[in-house]
PDB file of C-alpha atoms in Angstrom:
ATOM      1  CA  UNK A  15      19.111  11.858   2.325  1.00 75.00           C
ATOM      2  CA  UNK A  16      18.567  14.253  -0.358  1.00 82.00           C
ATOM      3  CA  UNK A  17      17.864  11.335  -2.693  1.00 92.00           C
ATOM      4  CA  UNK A  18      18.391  12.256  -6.583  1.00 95.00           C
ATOM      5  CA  UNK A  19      19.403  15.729  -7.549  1.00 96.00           C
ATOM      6  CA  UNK A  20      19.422  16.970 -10.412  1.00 97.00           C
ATOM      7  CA  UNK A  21      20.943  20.261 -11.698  1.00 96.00           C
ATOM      8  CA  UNK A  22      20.446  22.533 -13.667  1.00 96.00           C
ATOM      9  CA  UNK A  23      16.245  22.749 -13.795  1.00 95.00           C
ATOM     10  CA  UNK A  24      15.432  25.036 -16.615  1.00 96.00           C
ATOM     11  CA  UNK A  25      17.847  25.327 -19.592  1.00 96.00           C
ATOM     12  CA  UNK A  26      17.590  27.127 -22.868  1.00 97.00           C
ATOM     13  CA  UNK A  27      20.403  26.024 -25.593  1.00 96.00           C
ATOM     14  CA  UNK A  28      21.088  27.346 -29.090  1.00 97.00           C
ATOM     15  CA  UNK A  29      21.375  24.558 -32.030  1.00 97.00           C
ATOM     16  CA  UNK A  30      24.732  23.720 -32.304  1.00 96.00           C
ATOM     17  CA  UNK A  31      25.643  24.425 -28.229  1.00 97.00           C
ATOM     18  CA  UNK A  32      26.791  21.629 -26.167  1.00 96.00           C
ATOM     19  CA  UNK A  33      25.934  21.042 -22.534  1.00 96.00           C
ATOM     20  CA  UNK A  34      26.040  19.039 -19.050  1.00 97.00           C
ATOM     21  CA  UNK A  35      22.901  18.000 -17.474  1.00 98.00           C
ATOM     22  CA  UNK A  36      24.059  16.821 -13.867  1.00 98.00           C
ATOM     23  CA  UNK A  37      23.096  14.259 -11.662  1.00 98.00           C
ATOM     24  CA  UNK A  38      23.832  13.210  -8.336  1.00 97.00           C
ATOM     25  CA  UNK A  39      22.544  10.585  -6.014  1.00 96.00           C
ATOM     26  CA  UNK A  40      23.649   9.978  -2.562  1.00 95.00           C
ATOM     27  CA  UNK A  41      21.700   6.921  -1.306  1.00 92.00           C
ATOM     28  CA  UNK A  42      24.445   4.289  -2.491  1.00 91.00           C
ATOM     29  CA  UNK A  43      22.794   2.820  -5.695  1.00 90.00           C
ATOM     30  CA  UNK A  44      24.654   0.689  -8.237  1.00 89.00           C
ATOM     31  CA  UNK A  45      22.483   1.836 -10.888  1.00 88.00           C
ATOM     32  CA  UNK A  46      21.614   5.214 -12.495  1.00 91.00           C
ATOM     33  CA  UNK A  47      19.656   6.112 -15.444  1.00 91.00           C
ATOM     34  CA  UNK A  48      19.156   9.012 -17.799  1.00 95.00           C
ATOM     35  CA  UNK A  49      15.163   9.375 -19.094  1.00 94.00           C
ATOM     36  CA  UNK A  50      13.732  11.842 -21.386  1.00 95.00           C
ATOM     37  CA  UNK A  51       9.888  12.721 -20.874  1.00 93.00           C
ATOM     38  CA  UNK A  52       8.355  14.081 -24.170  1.00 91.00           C
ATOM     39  CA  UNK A  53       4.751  15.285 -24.339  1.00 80.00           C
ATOM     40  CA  UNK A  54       2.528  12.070 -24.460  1.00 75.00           C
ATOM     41  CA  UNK A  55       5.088   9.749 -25.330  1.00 80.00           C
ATOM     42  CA  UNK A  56       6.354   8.485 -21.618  1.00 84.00           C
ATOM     43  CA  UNK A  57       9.857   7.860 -20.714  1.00 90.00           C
ATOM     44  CA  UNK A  58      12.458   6.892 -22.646  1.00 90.00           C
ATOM     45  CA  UNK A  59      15.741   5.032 -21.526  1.00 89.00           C
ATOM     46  CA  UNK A  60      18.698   7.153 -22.561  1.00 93.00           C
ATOM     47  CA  UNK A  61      22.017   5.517 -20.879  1.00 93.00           C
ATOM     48  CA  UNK A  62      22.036   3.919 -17.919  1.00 90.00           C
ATOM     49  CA  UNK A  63      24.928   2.545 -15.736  1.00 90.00           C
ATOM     50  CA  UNK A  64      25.382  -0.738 -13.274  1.00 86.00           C
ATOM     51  CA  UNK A  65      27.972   1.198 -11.321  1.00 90.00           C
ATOM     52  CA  UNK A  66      31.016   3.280 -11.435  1.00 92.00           C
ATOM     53  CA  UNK A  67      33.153   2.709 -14.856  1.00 93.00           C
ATOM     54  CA  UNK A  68      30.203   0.804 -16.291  1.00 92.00           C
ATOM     55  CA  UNK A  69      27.519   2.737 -18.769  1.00 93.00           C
ATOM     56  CA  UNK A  70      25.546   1.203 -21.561  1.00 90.00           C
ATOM     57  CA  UNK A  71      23.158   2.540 -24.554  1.00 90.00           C
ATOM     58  CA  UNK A  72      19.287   2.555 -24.115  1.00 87.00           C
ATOM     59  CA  UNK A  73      16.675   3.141 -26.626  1.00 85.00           C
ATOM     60  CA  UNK A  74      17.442   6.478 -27.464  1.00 91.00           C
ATOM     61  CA  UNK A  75      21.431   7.202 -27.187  1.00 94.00           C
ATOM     62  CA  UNK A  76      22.090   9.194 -30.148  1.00 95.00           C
ATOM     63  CA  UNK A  77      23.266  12.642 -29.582  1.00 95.00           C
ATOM     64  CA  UNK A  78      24.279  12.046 -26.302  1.00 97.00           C
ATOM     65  CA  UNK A  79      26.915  10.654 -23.953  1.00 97.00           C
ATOM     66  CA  UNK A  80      27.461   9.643 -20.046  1.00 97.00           C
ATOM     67  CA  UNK A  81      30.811   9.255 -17.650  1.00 95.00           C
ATOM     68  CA  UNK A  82      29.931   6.950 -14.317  1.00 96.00           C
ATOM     69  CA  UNK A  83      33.408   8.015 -13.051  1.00 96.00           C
ATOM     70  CA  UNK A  84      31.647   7.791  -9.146  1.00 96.00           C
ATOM     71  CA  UNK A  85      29.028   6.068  -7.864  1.00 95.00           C
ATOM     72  CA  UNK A  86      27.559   9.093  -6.599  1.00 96.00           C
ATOM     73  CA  UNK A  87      27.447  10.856 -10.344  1.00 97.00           C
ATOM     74  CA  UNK A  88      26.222  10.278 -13.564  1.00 98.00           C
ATOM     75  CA  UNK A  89      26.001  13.551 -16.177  1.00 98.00           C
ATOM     76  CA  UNK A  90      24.366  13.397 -18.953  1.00 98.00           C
ATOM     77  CA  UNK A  91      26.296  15.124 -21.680  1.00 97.00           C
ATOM     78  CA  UNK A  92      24.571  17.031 -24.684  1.00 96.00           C
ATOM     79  CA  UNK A  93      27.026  17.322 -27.999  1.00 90.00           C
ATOM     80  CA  UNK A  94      25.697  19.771 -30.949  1.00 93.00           C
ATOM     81  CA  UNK A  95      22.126  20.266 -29.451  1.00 95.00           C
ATOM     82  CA  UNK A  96      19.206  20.034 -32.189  1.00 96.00           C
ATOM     83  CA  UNK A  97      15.590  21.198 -31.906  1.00 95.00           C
ATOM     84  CA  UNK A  98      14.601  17.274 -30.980  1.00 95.00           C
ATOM     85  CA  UNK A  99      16.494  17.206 -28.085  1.00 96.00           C
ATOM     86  CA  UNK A 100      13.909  19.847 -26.389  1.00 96.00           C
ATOM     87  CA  UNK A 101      12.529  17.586 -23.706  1.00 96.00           C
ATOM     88  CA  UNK A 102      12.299  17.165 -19.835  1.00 95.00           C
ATOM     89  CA  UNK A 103      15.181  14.802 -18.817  1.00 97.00           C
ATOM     90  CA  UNK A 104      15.374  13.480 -15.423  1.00 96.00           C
ATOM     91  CA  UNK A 105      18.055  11.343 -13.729  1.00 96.00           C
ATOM     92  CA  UNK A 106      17.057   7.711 -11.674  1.00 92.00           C
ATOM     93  CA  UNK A 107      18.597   5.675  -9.689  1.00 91.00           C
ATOM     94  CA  UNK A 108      18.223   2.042  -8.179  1.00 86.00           C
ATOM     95  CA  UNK A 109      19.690  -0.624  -6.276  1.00 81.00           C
ATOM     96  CA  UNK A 110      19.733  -4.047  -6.850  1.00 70.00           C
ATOM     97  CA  UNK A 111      21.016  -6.627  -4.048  1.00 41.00           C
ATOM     98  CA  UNK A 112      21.434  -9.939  -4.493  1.00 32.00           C
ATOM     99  CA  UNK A 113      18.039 -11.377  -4.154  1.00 35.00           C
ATOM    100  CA  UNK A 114      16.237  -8.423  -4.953  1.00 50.00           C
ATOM    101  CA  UNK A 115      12.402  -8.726  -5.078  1.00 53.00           C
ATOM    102  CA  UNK A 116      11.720  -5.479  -6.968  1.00 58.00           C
ATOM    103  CA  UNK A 117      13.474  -2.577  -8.554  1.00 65.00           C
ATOM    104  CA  UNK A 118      12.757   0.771  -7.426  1.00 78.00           C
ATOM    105  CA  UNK A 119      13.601   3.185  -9.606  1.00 83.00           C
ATOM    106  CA  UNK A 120      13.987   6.725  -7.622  1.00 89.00           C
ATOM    107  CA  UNK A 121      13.736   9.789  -9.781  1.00 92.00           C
ATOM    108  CA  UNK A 122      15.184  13.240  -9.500  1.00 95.00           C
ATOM    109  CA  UNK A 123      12.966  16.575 -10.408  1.00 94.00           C
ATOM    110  CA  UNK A 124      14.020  16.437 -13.725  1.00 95.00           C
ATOM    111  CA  UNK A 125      15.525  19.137 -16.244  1.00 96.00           C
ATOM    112  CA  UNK A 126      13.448  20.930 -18.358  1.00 96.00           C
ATOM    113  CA  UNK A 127      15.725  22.003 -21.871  1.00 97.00           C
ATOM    114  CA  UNK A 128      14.779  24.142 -24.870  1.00 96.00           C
ATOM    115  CA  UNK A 129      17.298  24.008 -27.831  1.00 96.00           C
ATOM    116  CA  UNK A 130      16.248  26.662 -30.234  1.00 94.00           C
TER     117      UNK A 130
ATOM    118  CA  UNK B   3       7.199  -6.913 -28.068  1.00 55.00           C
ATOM    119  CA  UNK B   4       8.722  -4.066 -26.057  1.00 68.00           C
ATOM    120  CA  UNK B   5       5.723  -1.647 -26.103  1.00 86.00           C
ATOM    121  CA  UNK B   6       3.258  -0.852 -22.914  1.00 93.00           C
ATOM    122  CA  UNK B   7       0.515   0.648 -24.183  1.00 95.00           C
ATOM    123  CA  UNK B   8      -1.763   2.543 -21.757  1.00 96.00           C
ATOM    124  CA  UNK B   9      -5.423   4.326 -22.165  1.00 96.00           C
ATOM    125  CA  UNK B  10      -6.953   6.801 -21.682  1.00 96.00           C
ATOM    126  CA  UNK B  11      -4.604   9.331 -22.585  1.00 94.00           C
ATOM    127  CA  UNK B  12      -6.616  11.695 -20.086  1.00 96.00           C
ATOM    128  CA  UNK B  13      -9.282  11.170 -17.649  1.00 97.00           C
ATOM    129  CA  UNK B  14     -11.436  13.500 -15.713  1.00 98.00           C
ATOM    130  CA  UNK B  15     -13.587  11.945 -12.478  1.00 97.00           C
ATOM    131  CA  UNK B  16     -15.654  13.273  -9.745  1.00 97.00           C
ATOM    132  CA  UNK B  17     -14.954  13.234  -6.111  1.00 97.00           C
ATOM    133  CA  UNK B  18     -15.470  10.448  -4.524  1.00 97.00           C
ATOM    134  CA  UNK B  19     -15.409   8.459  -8.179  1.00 97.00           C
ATOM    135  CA  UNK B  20     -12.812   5.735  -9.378  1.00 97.00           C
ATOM    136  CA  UNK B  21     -10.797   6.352 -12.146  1.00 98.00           C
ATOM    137  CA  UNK B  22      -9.606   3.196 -13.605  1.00 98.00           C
ATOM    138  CA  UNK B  23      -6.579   3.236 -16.313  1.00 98.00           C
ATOM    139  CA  UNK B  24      -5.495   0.383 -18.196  1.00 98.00           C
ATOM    140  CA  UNK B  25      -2.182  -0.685 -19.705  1.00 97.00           C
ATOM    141  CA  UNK B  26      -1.410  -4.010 -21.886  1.00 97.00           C
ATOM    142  CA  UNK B  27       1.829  -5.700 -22.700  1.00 95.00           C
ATOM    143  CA  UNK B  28       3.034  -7.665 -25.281  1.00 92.00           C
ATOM    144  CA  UNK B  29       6.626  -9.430 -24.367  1.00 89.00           C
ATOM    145  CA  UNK B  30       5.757 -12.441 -21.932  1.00 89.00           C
ATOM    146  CA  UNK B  31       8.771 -12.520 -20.181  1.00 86.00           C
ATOM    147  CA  UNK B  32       7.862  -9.395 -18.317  1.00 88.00           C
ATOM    148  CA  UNK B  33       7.473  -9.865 -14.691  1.00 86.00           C
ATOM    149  CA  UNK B  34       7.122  -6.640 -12.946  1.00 86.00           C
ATOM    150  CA  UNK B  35       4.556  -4.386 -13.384  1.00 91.00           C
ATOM    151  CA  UNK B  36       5.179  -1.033 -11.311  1.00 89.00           C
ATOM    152  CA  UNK B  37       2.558   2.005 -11.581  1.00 94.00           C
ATOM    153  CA  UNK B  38       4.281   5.516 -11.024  1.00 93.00           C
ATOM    154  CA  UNK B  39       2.484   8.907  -9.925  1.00 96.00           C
ATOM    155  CA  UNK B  40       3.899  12.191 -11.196  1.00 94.00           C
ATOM    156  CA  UNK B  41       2.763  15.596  -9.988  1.00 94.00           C
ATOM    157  CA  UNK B  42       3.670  18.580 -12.425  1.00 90.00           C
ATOM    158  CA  UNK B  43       7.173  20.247 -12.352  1.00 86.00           C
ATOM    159  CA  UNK B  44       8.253  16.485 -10.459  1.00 89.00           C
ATOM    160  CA  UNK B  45       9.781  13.343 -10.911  1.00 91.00           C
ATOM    161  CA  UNK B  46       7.704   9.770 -11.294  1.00 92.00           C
ATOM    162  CA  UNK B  47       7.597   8.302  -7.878  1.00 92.00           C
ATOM    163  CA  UNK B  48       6.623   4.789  -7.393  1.00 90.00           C
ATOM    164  CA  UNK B  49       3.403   4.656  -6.125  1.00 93.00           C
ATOM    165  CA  UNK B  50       2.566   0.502  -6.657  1.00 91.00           C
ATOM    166  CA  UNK B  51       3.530  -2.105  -8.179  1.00 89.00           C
ATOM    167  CA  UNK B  52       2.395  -6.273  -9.093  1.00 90.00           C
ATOM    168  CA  UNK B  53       4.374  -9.213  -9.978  1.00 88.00           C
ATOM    169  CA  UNK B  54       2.031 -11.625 -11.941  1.00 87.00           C
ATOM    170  CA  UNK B  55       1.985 -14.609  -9.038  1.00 89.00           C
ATOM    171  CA  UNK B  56      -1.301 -12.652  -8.243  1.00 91.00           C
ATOM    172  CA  UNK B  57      -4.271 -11.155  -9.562  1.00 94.00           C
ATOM    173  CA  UNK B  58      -4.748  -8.035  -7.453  1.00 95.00           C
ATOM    174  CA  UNK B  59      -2.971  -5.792  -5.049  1.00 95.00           C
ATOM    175  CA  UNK B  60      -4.243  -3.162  -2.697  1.00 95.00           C
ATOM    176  CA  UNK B  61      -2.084  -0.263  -0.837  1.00 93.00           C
ATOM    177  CA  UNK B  62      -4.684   2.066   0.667  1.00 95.00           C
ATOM    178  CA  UNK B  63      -6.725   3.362  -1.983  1.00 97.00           C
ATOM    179  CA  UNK B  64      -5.005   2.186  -4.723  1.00 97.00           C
ATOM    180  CA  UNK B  65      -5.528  -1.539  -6.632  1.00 97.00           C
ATOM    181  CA  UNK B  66      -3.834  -2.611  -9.495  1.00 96.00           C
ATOM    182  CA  UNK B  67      -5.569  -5.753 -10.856  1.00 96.00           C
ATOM    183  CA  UNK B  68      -3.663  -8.273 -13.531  1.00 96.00           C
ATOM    184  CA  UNK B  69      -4.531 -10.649 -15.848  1.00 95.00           C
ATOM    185  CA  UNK B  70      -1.890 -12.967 -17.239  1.00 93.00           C
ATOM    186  CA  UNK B  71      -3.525 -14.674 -19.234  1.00 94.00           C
ATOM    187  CA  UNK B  72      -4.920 -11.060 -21.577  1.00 95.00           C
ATOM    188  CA  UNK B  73      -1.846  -9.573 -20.830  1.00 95.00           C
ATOM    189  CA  UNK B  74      -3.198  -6.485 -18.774  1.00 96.00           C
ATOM    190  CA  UNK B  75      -3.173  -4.979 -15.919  1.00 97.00           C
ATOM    191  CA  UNK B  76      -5.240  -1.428 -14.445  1.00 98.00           C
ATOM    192  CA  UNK B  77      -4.756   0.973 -11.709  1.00 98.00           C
ATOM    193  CA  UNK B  78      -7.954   1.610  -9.775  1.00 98.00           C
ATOM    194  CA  UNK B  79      -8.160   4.656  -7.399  1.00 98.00           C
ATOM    195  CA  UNK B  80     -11.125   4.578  -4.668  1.00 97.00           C
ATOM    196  CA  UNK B  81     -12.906   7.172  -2.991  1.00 97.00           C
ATOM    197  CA  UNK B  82     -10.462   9.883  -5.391  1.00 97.00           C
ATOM    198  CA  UNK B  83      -9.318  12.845  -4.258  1.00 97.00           C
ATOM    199  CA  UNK B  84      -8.442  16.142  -5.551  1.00 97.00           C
ATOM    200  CA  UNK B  85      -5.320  15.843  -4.179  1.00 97.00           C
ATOM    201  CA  UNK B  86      -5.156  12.785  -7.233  1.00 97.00           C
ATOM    202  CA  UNK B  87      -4.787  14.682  -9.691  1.00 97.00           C
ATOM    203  CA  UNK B  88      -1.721  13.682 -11.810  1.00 97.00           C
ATOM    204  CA  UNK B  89      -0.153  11.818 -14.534  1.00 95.00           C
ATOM    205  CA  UNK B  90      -0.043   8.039 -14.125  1.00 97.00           C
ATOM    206  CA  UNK B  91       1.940   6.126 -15.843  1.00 95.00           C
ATOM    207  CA  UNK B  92       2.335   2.168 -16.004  1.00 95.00           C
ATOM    208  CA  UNK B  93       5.684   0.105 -16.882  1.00 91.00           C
ATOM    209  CA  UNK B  94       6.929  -3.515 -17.448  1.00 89.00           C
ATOM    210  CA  UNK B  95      10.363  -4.885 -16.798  1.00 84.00           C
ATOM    211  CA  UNK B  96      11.772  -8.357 -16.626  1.00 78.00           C
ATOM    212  CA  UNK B  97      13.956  -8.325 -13.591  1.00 70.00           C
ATOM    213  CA  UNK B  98      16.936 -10.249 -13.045  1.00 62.00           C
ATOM    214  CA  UNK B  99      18.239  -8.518 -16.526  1.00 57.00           C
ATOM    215  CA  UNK B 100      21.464  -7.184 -17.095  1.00 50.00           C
ATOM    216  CA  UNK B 101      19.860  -4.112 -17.517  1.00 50.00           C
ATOM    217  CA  UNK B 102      17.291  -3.248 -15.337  1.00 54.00           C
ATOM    218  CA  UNK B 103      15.293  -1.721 -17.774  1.00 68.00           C
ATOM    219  CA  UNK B 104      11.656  -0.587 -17.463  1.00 78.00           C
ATOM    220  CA  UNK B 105       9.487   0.083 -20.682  1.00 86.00           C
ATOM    221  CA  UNK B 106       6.545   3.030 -19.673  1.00 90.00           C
ATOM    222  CA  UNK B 107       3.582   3.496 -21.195  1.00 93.00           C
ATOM    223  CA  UNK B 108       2.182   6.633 -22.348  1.00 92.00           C
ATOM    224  CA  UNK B 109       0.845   8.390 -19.408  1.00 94.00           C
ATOM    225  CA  UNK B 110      -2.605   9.383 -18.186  1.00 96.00           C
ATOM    226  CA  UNK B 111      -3.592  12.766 -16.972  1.00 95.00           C
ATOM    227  CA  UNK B 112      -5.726  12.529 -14.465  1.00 97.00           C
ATOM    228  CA  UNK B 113      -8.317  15.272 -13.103  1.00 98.00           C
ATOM    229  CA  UNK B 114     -10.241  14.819  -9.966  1.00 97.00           C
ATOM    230  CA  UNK B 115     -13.051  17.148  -9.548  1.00 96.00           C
ATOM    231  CA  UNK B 116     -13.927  18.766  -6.751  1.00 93.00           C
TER     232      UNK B 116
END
């Protein structure tokens, strides 16, 4: 299993440019999540899905939007980048079965994006 | 009531020493308290994690020990390790919710000596 991958790794965007951060996992998980790492401040949820059709908001939504068209796929899509959008973002997945004890989360390598 | 807040924000140890980072919580109804390991230019990776039935848990070198009752929890490494060096970072969820959602602290930055 490749696990999560996440394409691309390094981007560099002008203000105003829109983009596709993708993600793929192949280990059959219902749910997928988009995270953005800034400098000190931890993760924060983005989106997040509980399977193909289904996405919902996290704590920090605006400026972007997600498709869960698959269960294997979940892009992250960047609309009119600004200067705070410049973070790492990285892609996770899960899967919860009925009686799950815990929830793994397993995260891709992340994407590292500059909007200038 | 959502926050996890975590300290130190960096922490530089010996060989051999045993870094110990700390995290607190506010919302009660959490009930899973994972610790994740990240290594530069990677993704988190699980590396441990506690419900609050018990007050400690040990995989290998690693401990996490919880108190319920002040709301905190810490990551204890033994005998560390170069090879340790990374940012740790503690989290919180309530499972069973619609959303799976975990809150993350800050991060630590860990630096093991040589």
């Amino acid at each position: 299993n490749a696990g999560v991958t996440q394409t691309p790794k390094f981007r560099i965007l002008k203000i105003g440019q829109s983009m596709t951060l993708q993600c793929t996992q192949d280990m059959n998980h219902n749910y997928m999540y988009w995270y953005r790492q800034d400098p000190g401040m931890g993760l924060k949820l983005i989106y997040y899905s509980v399977g193909a059709g289904i996405t919902d908001k996290g704590e920090v939504p605006n400026g972007y939007n997600v498709s869960r068209s698959t269960t294997e796929d979940f892009p992250l899509r960047l609309e009119l980048a600004a200067p705070s959008q410049t973070s790492v973002y990285f892609c996770a997945s899960s899967y919860r079965g009925l009686g799950a004890v815990t929830d793994t989360q397993y995260f891709g390598p992340g994407t590292r994006l500059t909007v200038l | 009531q959502q926050q996890v807040k975590q300290s130190p924000q960096s922490l530089i140890v010996q060989k051999g020493g045993i870094p110990i980072i700390n995290c607190a919580y506010e919302n009660t109804a959490f009930d899973y308290f994972p610790w994740y390991q990240q290594f530069p230019g990677k993704g988190p990776a699980l590396l441990i994690a506690i419900r609050p039935d018990v007050s400690e848990k040990k995989e290998g070198r690693f401990t996490i020990s919880f108190n319920k009752s002040a709301k905190q929890f810490s990551l204890h490494i033994m005998d560390s390790q170069p090879g340790d060096s990374a940012t740790y970072f503690c989290a919180a969820s309530k499972r069973g919710s619609n959303a799976s959602k975990i809150i993350f602290g800050s991060g630590t930055r860990l630096s093991i000596q040589p």
